[in-house]
């Protein structure tokens, strides 16, 4: 086995350090044998990526091969620590660079490689927790930038992998949070949404959301966002109505409204309303909302929110739901004719005005121009 020549770091600039490390990693990939060396090099790259924006910029710059080298290593390595190092590097790259770096990762085939890695990691029993957290965190960030992500995830079997992880780890909030974030991305695809609904995802969301609590607010917020996306599917909305979840949502909303005195959880309250808005897109949902006294509940809570300007989004969303669900009634009028009568102007028998009205319709515009021009 050949010895890896490590270049003294103090003698290099930051720019050449990352270039040299990437070159070493590429050489290790070609030899396909030195797991210890790959672990060492990727840990050094991770340290630079965590501490220097210049390094992150260099690795995602136009013409740089850094991303290809990382993804190639990720695809081929069998070493767990090397895999975790690379995933941590990718997290650093996509977390600090906005949409451009995320798109850059997608264009390099990152979605497919990460989905395949998710599939392989799920075969372990039990799956490695840190590995699953990292994969789901990255996929949740890059999924919205990949137009075909929903289809790729379904073909790779990723939907059920993520869903089963949530089912089996409901008390492990560190793992459940990135899984829920990815479920939210999956649900943007209507076919995925229906498929997840058949496997019990709607019922699962109601196990996570609940009455007012100061704990795990970020988890509840993501669960509500996911639920709102899922309920846009008519199939899932009907399932929610059949199980009485419209009444449950209203009860939860009232509880959060009463206890959130300092309005620190406005986004959670809005998330509940967004779920109600989605489920009332269908006729059954609107009927269930009326039967559950939803009109009175939202009207009363909206009245109490009017004095606080920061709660305007709650009032606006509540108004949209009430307008959509309010029964359509006839106007309380005996006739559609107006009670006001207007006297029409008297047209003179002779003169320019009479001549104008005697013209055919297509000639009246020209005649009116001449009339005003003459005056």
CSV table of C-alpha atoms in Angstrom, one decimal:
chain,number,residue,atom,x,y,z
A,1,UNK,CA,0.0,0.0,0.0
A,2,UNK,CA,1.4,3.4,-1.0
A,3,UNK,CA,2.0,6.0,1.7
A,4,UNK,CA,-0.1,9.2,1.3
A,5,UNK,CA,2.2,12.2,1.1
A,6,UNK,CA,0.7,14.9,3.4
A,7,UNK,CA,1.7,18.5,2.4
A,8,UNK,CA,2.8,20.6,5.3
A,9,UNK,CA,-0.2,23.0,5.9
A,10,UNK,CA,1.8,25.9,7.3
A,11,UNK,CA,3.7,26.4,4.1
A,12,UNK,CA,0.5,26.8,2.0
A,13,UNK,CA,-2.1,29.6,1.6
A,14,UNK,CA,-5.7,28.8,2.5
A,15,UNK,CA,-6.6,28.6,-1.2
A,16,UNK,CA,-3.9,26.1,-2.1
A,17,UNK,CA,-4.6,24.1,1.1
A,18,UNK,CA,-8.1,23.2,0.0
A,19,UNK,CA,-7.0,22.5,-3.6
A,20,UNK,CA,-4.2,20.2,-2.3
A,21,UNK,CA,-6.6,18.3,0.0
A,22,UNK,CA,-9.1,17.8,-2.8
A,23,UNK,CA,-6.3,16.5,-5.0
A,24,UNK,CA,-5.3,14.1,-2.3
A,25,UNK,CA,-8.9,12.9,-1.9
A,26,UNK,CA,-9.2,12.4,-5.7
A,27,UNK,CA,-6.0,10.3,-5.7
A,28,UNK,CA,-7.3,8.2,-2.8
A,29,UNK,CA,-10.5,7.6,-4.8
A,30,UNK,CA,-8.5,6.3,-7.7
A,31,UNK,CA,-6.6,3.9,-5.4
A,32,UNK,CA,-9.8,2.7,-3.7
A,33,UNK,CA,-8.1,1.3,-0.6
A,34,UNK,CA,-7.0,3.9,1.9
A,35,UNK,CA,-9.9,4.4,4.2
A,36,UNK,CA,-7.7,5.9,7.0
A,37,UNK,CA,-6.3,8.4,4.6
A,38,UNK,CA,-9.7,9.4,3.2
A,39,UNK,CA,-10.9,9.9,6.8
A,40,UNK,CA,-8.0,12.1,7.6
A,41,UNK,CA,-8.3,14.2,4.4
A,42,UNK,CA,-12.1,14.7,4.7
A,43,UNK,CA,-11.7,15.7,8.4
A,44,UNK,CA,-9.2,18.4,7.3
A,45,UNK,CA,-11.6,19.6,4.5
A,46,UNK,CA,-14.5,19.7,7.0
A,47,UNK,CA,-12.4,21.8,9.4
A,48,UNK,CA,-11.6,24.4,6.7
A,49,UNK,CA,-15.3,24.4,5.5
A,50,UNK,CA,-16.5,25.1,9.0
A,51,UNK,CA,-14.0,27.8,9.8
A,52,UNK,CA,-13.6,29.7,6.5
A,53,UNK,CA,-16.1,31.2,4.1
A,54,UNK,CA,-13.3,31.5,1.5
A,55,UNK,CA,-13.0,27.7,1.5
A,56,UNK,CA,-16.7,27.2,1.0
A,57,UNK,CA,-16.7,29.7,-1.8
A,58,UNK,CA,-13.7,28.0,-3.5
A,59,UNK,CA,-15.3,24.6,-3.4
A,60,UNK,CA,-18.5,25.8,-5.1
A,61,UNK,CA,-17.0,28.3,-7.5
A,62,UNK,CA,-17.6,27.9,-11.2
A,63,UNK,CA,-15.1,25.5,-12.7
A,64,UNK,CA,-14.2,23.9,-9.4
A,65,UNK,CA,-14.2,20.1,-9.3
A,66,UNK,CA,-14.5,20.1,-5.5
A,67,UNK,CA,-18.1,19.1,-5.4
A,68,UNK,CA,-17.6,16.2,-7.9
A,69,UNK,CA,-14.7,14.8,-5.9
A,70,UNK,CA,-16.8,14.9,-2.7
A,71,UNK,CA,-19.8,13.3,-4.3
A,72,UNK,CA,-17.6,10.7,-6.0
A,73,UNK,CA,-16.0,9.8,-2.6
A,74,UNK,CA,-19.5,9.7,-1.0
A,75,UNK,CA,-20.8,7.4,-3.6
A,76,UNK,CA,-17.9,4.9,-3.5
A,77,UNK,CA,-16.6,4.9,0.1
A,78,UNK,CA,-17.6,2.1,2.5
A,79,UNK,CA,-16.2,3.9,5.6
A,80,UNK,CA,-18.8,5.3,7.9
A,81,UNK,CA,-16.7,8.1,9.3
A,82,UNK,CA,-15.6,9.3,5.9
A,83,UNK,CA,-19.3,9.3,4.8
A,84,UNK,CA,-20.2,11.4,7.9
A,85,UNK,CA,-17.3,13.8,7.3
A,86,UNK,CA,-18.5,14.4,3.7
A,87,UNK,CA,-22.1,14.8,4.7
A,88,UNK,CA,-21.0,17.4,7.3
A,89,UNK,CA,-19.0,19.2,4.6
A,90,UNK,CA,-22.1,19.3,2.4
A,91,UNK,CA,-24.2,20.6,5.2
A,92,UNK,CA,-21.8,23.5,5.7
A,93,UNK,CA,-21.8,24.3,2.0
A,94,UNK,CA,-25.6,24.4,1.6
A,95,UNK,CA,-26.3,26.1,4.9
A,96,UNK,CA,-24.1,29.2,4.4
A,97,UNK,CA,-24.4,29.9,0.7
A,98,UNK,CA,-28.0,30.4,-0.1
A,99,UNK,CA,-29.8,29.0,-3.1
A,100,UNK,CA,-26.9,29.1,-5.5
A,101,UNK,CA,-24.8,26.6,-3.7
A,102,UNK,CA,-27.9,24.3,-3.2
A,103,UNK,CA,-28.6,24.5,-6.9
A,104,UNK,CA,-24.9,23.8,-7.6
A,105,UNK,CA,-25.1,20.6,-5.6
A,106,UNK,CA,-28.2,19.5,-7.5
A,107,UNK,CA,-26.6,20.1,-10.9
A,108,UNK,CA,-23.8,17.8,-9.9
A,109,UNK,CA,-26.1,14.9,-9.3
A,110,UNK,CA,-26.3,15.3,-5.5
A,111,UNK,CA,-30.0,14.4,-5.2
A,112,UNK,CA,-29.6,11.0,-6.8
A,113,UNK,CA,-26.4,10.1,-4.9
A,114,UNK,CA,-27.9,11.1,-1.5
A,115,UNK,CA,-31.2,9.2,-2.2
A,116,UNK,CA,-29.2,6.1,-3.0
A,117,UNK,CA,-27.2,6.6,0.2
A,118,UNK,CA,-30.4,6.8,2.1
A,119,UNK,CA,-31.6,3.6,0.6
A,120,UNK,CA,-28.4,1.8,1.5
A,121,UNK,CA,-28.3,3.2,5.0
A,122,UNK,CA,-31.9,2.1,5.6
A,123,UNK,CA,-30.8,-1.6,5.2
A,124,UNK,CA,-28.9,-1.5,8.4
A,125,UNK,CA,-30.7,-2.6,11.5
A,126,UNK,CA,-31.1,-0.3,13.3
A,127,UNK,CA,-30.1,2.5,10.9
A,128,UNK,CA,-27.3,4.7,12.1
A,129,UNK,CA,-28.9,7.7,13.7
A,130,UNK,CA,-26.3,10.4,12.9
A,131,UNK,CA,-26.1,9.2,9.3
A,132,UNK,CA,-29.9,9.5,8.9
A,133,UNK,CA,-30.0,12.9,10.5
A,134,UNK,CA,-27.3,14.2,8.1
A,135,UNK,CA,-28.9,12.7,5.0
A,136,UNK,CA,-32.4,14.0,5.7
A,137,UNK,CA,-31.0,17.5,6.6
A,138,UNK,CA,-29.3,17.8,3.3
A,139,UNK,CA,-32.1,16.3,1.2
A,140,UNK,CA,-34.6,18.7,2.9
A,141,UNK,CA,-32.5,21.7,1.7
A,142,UNK,CA,-31.8,20.5,-1.8
A,143,UNK,CA,-35.2,18.9,-2.6
A,144,UNK,CA,-37.0,22.2,-3.4
A,145,UNK,CA,-34.3,23.2,-5.9
A,146,UNK,CA,-34.6,19.9,-7.8
A,147,UNK,CA,-37.7,19.9,-10.1
A,148,UNK,CA,-37.7,16.1,-10.4
A,149,UNK,CA,-37.0,15.5,-6.7
A,150,UNK,CA,-40.4,14.1,-5.9
A,151,UNK,CA,-40.3,11.6,-8.7
A,152,UNK,CA,-36.7,10.6,-7.8
A,153,UNK,CA,-37.6,10.1,-4.2
A,154,UNK,CA,-40.6,7.9,-5.1
A,155,UNK,CA,-38.7,5.7,-7.5
A,156,UNK,CA,-35.9,5.2,-4.9
A,157,UNK,CA,-38.4,4.2,-2.2
A,158,UNK,CA,-37.4,7.1,0.0
A,159,UNK,CA,-40.9,8.0,1.0
A,160,UNK,CA,-41.6,4.9,3.1
A,161,UNK,CA,-38.0,5.0,4.5
A,162,UNK,CA,-38.6,8.5,5.9
A,163,UNK,CA,-42.1,7.8,7.0
A,164,UNK,CA,-41.1,4.6,8.9
A,165,UNK,CA,-38.3,6.4,10.6
A,166,UNK,CA,-40.7,8.9,12.0
A,167,UNK,CA,-43.1,6.2,13.1
A,168,UNK,CA,-40.4,4.3,14.9
A,169,UNK,CA,-38.7,7.3,16.6
A,170,UNK,CA,-41.5,9.6,17.7
A,171,UNK,CA,-39.7,10.4,20.9
A,172,UNK,CA,-36.3,11.1,19.2
A,173,UNK,CA,-36.9,14.7,18.2
A,174,UNK,CA,-33.4,15.2,16.9
A,175,UNK,CA,-34.1,12.5,14.2
A,176,UNK,CA,-37.8,13.3,13.7
A,177,UNK,CA,-37.3,17.0,12.9
A,178,UNK,CA,-35.2,16.6,9.7
A,179,UNK,CA,-37.4,13.7,8.7
A,180,UNK,CA,-40.5,15.9,8.9
A,181,UNK,CA,-38.7,18.6,6.9
A,182,UNK,CA,-38.1,16.1,4.2
A,183,UNK,CA,-41.7,14.8,4.4
A,184,UNK,CA,-42.8,18.4,3.8
A,185,UNK,CA,-40.7,18.4,0.6
A,186,UNK,CA,-42.1,15.1,-0.5
A,187,UNK,CA,-45.6,16.3,-0.1
A,188,UNK,CA,-45.2,19.1,-2.6
A,189,UNK,CA,-45.7,16.3,-5.2
A,190,UNK,CA,-49.4,15.4,-5.4
A,191,UNK,CA,-48.7,11.7,-6.2
A,192,UNK,CA,-46.3,11.4,-3.3
A,193,UNK,CA,-48.9,13.1,-1.0
A,194,UNK,CA,-51.6,10.5,-1.9
A,195,UNK,CA,-49.1,7.7,-1.5
A,196,UNK,CA,-48.0,8.9,1.9
A,197,UNK,CA,-51.6,9.4,2.9
A,198,UNK,CA,-52.4,5.8,2.2
A,199,UNK,CA,-49.6,4.7,4.5
A,200,UNK,CA,-51.0,6.7,7.5
A,201,UNK,CA,-49.0,10.0,7.3
A,202,UNK,CA,-52.0,12.1,8.2
A,203,UNK,CA,-52.7,10.1,11.3
A,204,UNK,CA,-49.0,10.3,12.2
A,205,UNK,CA,-49.0,14.1,12.0
A,206,UNK,CA,-51.8,14.3,14.6
A,207,UNK,CA,-49.7,12.3,17.0
A,208,UNK,CA,-47.1,15.0,16.8
A,209,UNK,CA,-49.2,18.2,16.9
A,210,UNK,CA,-51.4,18.8,19.9
A,211,UNK,CA,-52.5,21.2,22.6
A,212,UNK,CA,-50.4,24.2,23.8
A,213,UNK,CA,-46.9,23.2,25.0
A,214,UNK,CA,-43.7,25.2,25.5
A,215,UNK,CA,-41.7,22.2,24.4
A,216,UNK,CA,-40.7,21.2,20.8
A,217,UNK,CA,-42.4,24.2,19.2
A,218,UNK,CA,-40.1,23.9,16.1
A,219,UNK,CA,-41.2,20.2,15.7
A,220,UNK,CA,-44.9,21.1,15.9
A,221,UNK,CA,-44.4,24.0,13.4
A,222,UNK,CA,-42.8,21.7,10.8
A,223,UNK,CA,-45.5,19.0,11.4
A,224,UNK,CA,-48.2,21.5,10.8
A,225,UNK,CA,-46.6,22.8,7.6
A,226,UNK,CA,-46.3,19.2,6.4
A,227,UNK,CA,-50.0,18.5,7.3
A,228,UNK,CA,-51.2,21.6,5.4
A,229,UNK,CA,-49.3,20.4,2.4
A,230,UNK,CA,-50.7,16.9,2.7
A,231,UNK,CA,-54.3,18.1,3.1
A,232,UNK,CA,-54.1,19.9,-0.3
A,233,UNK,CA,-54.8,16.4,-1.7
A,234,UNK,CA,-58.5,15.8,-1.8
A,235,UNK,CA,-57.9,12.2,-0.9
A,236,UNK,CA,-56.1,13.1,2.3
A,237,UNK,CA,-58.6,15.9,3.1
A,238,UNK,CA,-61.5,13.3,2.9
A,239,UNK,CA,-59.5,11.0,5.1
A,240,UNK,CA,-59.0,13.8,7.7
A,241,UNK,CA,-62.7,14.6,7.6
A,242,UNK,CA,-63.8,11.0,8.0
A,243,UNK,CA,-61.6,10.7,11.1
A,244,UNK,CA,-63.0,13.9,12.7
A,245,UNK,CA,-59.8,15.8,12.4
A,246,UNK,CA,-61.5,19.1,11.5
A,247,UNK,CA,-62.9,19.3,15.1
A,248,UNK,CA,-59.5,18.3,16.4
A,249,UNK,CA,-57.8,21.2,14.5
A,250,UNK,CA,-60.4,23.7,15.8
A,251,UNK,CA,-59.9,22.5,19.4
A,252,UNK,CA,-56.1,22.7,19.1
A,253,UNK,CA,-56.4,26.2,17.6
A,254,UNK,CA,-58.5,27.5,20.5
A,255,UNK,CA,-56.1,26.0,23.0
A,256,UNK,CA,-53.1,27.7,21.4
A,257,UNK,CA,-55.0,31.0,21.1
A,258,UNK,CA,-55.9,31.0,24.8
A,259,UNK,CA,-52.5,30.1,26.1
A,260,UNK,CA,-50.2,32.0,23.7
A,261,UNK,CA,-50.6,35.3,25.6
A,262,UNK,CA,-47.4,36.8,24.4
A,263,UNK,CA,-47.9,35.8,20.8
A,264,UNK,CA,-44.6,34.0,20.5
A,265,UNK,CA,-46.1,31.1,18.7
A,266,UNK,CA,-48.0,33.0,15.9
A,267,UNK,CA,-46.5,30.7,13.3
A,268,UNK,CA,-47.9,27.6,14.9
A,269,UNK,CA,-51.3,29.2,15.2
A,270,UNK,CA,-51.1,30.1,11.5
A,271,UNK,CA,-50.0,26.6,10.6
A,272,UNK,CA,-53.2,25.2,12.2
A,273,UNK,CA,-55.2,27.7,10.2
A,274,UNK,CA,-53.4,26.7,7.0
A,275,UNK,CA,-54.4,23.1,7.6
A,276,UNK,CA,-58.0,24.1,8.1
A,277,UNK,CA,-57.8,26.2,4.9
A,278,UNK,CA,-56.5,23.1,3.0
A,279,UNK,CA,-59.1,20.7,4.4
A,280,UNK,CA,-62.0,23.1,3.6
A,281,UNK,CA,-61.1,23.1,-0.1
A,282,UNK,CA,-63.5,20.2,-0.4
A,283,UNK,CA,-67.3,20.3,0.2
A,284,UNK,CA,-67.1,17.6,3.0
A,285,UNK,CA,-64.4,19.7,4.7
A,286,UNK,CA,-66.6,22.9,4.6
A,287,UNK,CA,-69.6,21.0,6.0
A,288,UNK,CA,-67.5,19.5,8.8
A,289,UNK,CA,-66.2,23.0,9.6
A,290,UNK,CA,-69.7,24.4,9.9
A,291,UNK,CA,-70.9,21.4,11.9
A,292,UNK,CA,-68.0,21.8,14.4
A,293,UNK,CA,-69.0,25.5,15.0
A,294,UNK,CA,-65.9,26.7,13.1
A,295,UNK,CA,-67.5,29.9,12.0
A,296,UNK,CA,-68.2,31.1,15.6
A,297,UNK,CA,-64.8,29.9,16.8
A,298,UNK,CA,-62.8,31.7,14.1
A,299,UNK,CA,-65.0,34.8,14.3
A,300,UNK,CA,-64.5,35.2,18.0
A,301,UNK,CA,-60.7,34.5,18.0
A,302,UNK,CA,-60.3,36.9,15.1
A,303,UNK,CA,-62.1,39.7,17.1
A,304,UNK,CA,-59.6,39.1,19.9
A,305,UNK,CA,-56.7,39.4,17.5
A,306,UNK,CA,-57.7,42.7,15.9
A,307,UNK,CA,-56.0,44.8,18.5
A,308,UNK,CA,-52.5,43.3,17.8
A,309,UNK,CA,-51.1,44.2,14.4
A,310,UNK,CA,-48.6,41.3,14.4
A,311,UNK,CA,-51.6,38.9,14.4
A,312,UNK,CA,-53.0,40.3,11.1
A,313,UNK,CA,-51.9,37.0,9.2
A,314,UNK,CA,-54.2,35.1,11.6
A,315,UNK,CA,-57.1,37.4,11.0
A,316,UNK,CA,-56.6,37.3,7.2
A,317,UNK,CA,-56.4,33.5,7.0
A,318,UNK,CA,-59.4,33.1,9.3
A,319,UNK,CA,-61.4,35.5,7.1
A,320,UNK,CA,-60.5,33.5,4.0
A,321,UNK,CA,-61.7,30.3,5.6
A,322,UNK,CA,-64.9,31.9,6.9
A,323,UNK,CA,-65.7,33.4,3.5
A,324,UNK,CA,-65.1,30.1,1.8
A,325,UNK,CA,-67.3,28.1,4.3
A,326,UNK,CA,-70.2,30.6,4.8
A,327,UNK,CA,-73.4,29.1,3.3
A,328,UNK,CA,-74.5,30.8,0.1
A,329,UNK,CA,-77.9,32.5,0.7
A,330,UNK,CA,-80.2,34.6,-1.4
A,331,UNK,CA,-80.3,38.3,-0.9
A,332,UNK,CA,-83.1,39.3,1.4
A,333,UNK,CA,-84.9,41.3,-1.4
A,334,UNK,CA,-88.2,40.6,-3.1
A,335,UNK,CA,-86.8,41.5,-6.6
A,336,UNK,CA,-83.5,42.1,-8.2
A,337,UNK,CA,-84.7,45.4,-9.6
A,338,UNK,CA,-83.2,48.5,-8.0
A,339,UNK,CA,-85.4,50.6,-5.7
A,340,UNK,CA,-83.8,53.7,-7.2
A,341,UNK,CA,-85.0,55.1,-10.5
A,342,UNK,CA,-83.0,57.4,-12.7
A,343,UNK,CA,-84.4,59.8,-15.3
A,344,UNK,CA,-82.8,59.3,-18.7
A,345,UNK,CA,-81.6,62.4,-20.5
A,346,UNK,CA,-83.9,63.9,-23.1
A,347,UNK,CA,-82.5,63.7,-26.5
A,348,UNK,CA,-83.3,66.7,-28.7
A,349,UNK,CA,-85.1,66.2,-31.9
A,350,UNK,CA,-82.7,68.3,-34.0
A,351,UNK,CA,-79.1,69.5,-33.6
A,352,UNK,CA,-75.7,67.9,-33.4
A,353,UNK,CA,-76.6,65.6,-30.5
A,354,UNK,CA,-79.6,64.2,-32.3
A,355,UNK,CA,-77.4,63.7,-35.4
A,356,UNK,CA,-74.8,61.8,-33.3
A,357,UNK,CA,-77.5,59.4,-31.9
A,358,UNK,CA,-78.9,58.8,-35.4
A,359,UNK,CA,-75.5,57.4,-36.5
A,360,UNK,CA,-74.9,53.7,-36.6
A,361,UNK,CA,-72.9,52.4,-33.6
A,362,UNK,CA,-69.6,52.1,-35.4
A,363,UNK,CA,-69.8,55.8,-36.5
A,364,UNK,CA,-70.7,57.3,-33.1
A,365,UNK,CA,-67.1,57.3,-31.9
A,366,UNK,CA,-65.9,59.3,-34.9
A,367,UNK,CA,-68.9,61.6,-34.7
A,368,UNK,CA,-68.4,62.3,-31.0
A,369,UNK,CA,-64.8,63.3,-31.8
A,370,UNK,CA,-65.9,65.7,-34.5
A,371,UNK,CA,-68.6,67.1,-32.2
A,372,UNK,CA,-66.1,67.8,-29.4
A,373,UNK,CA,-63.5,69.1,-31.8
A,374,UNK,CA,-66.1,71.6,-33.2
A,375,UNK,CA,-67.0,72.8,-29.8
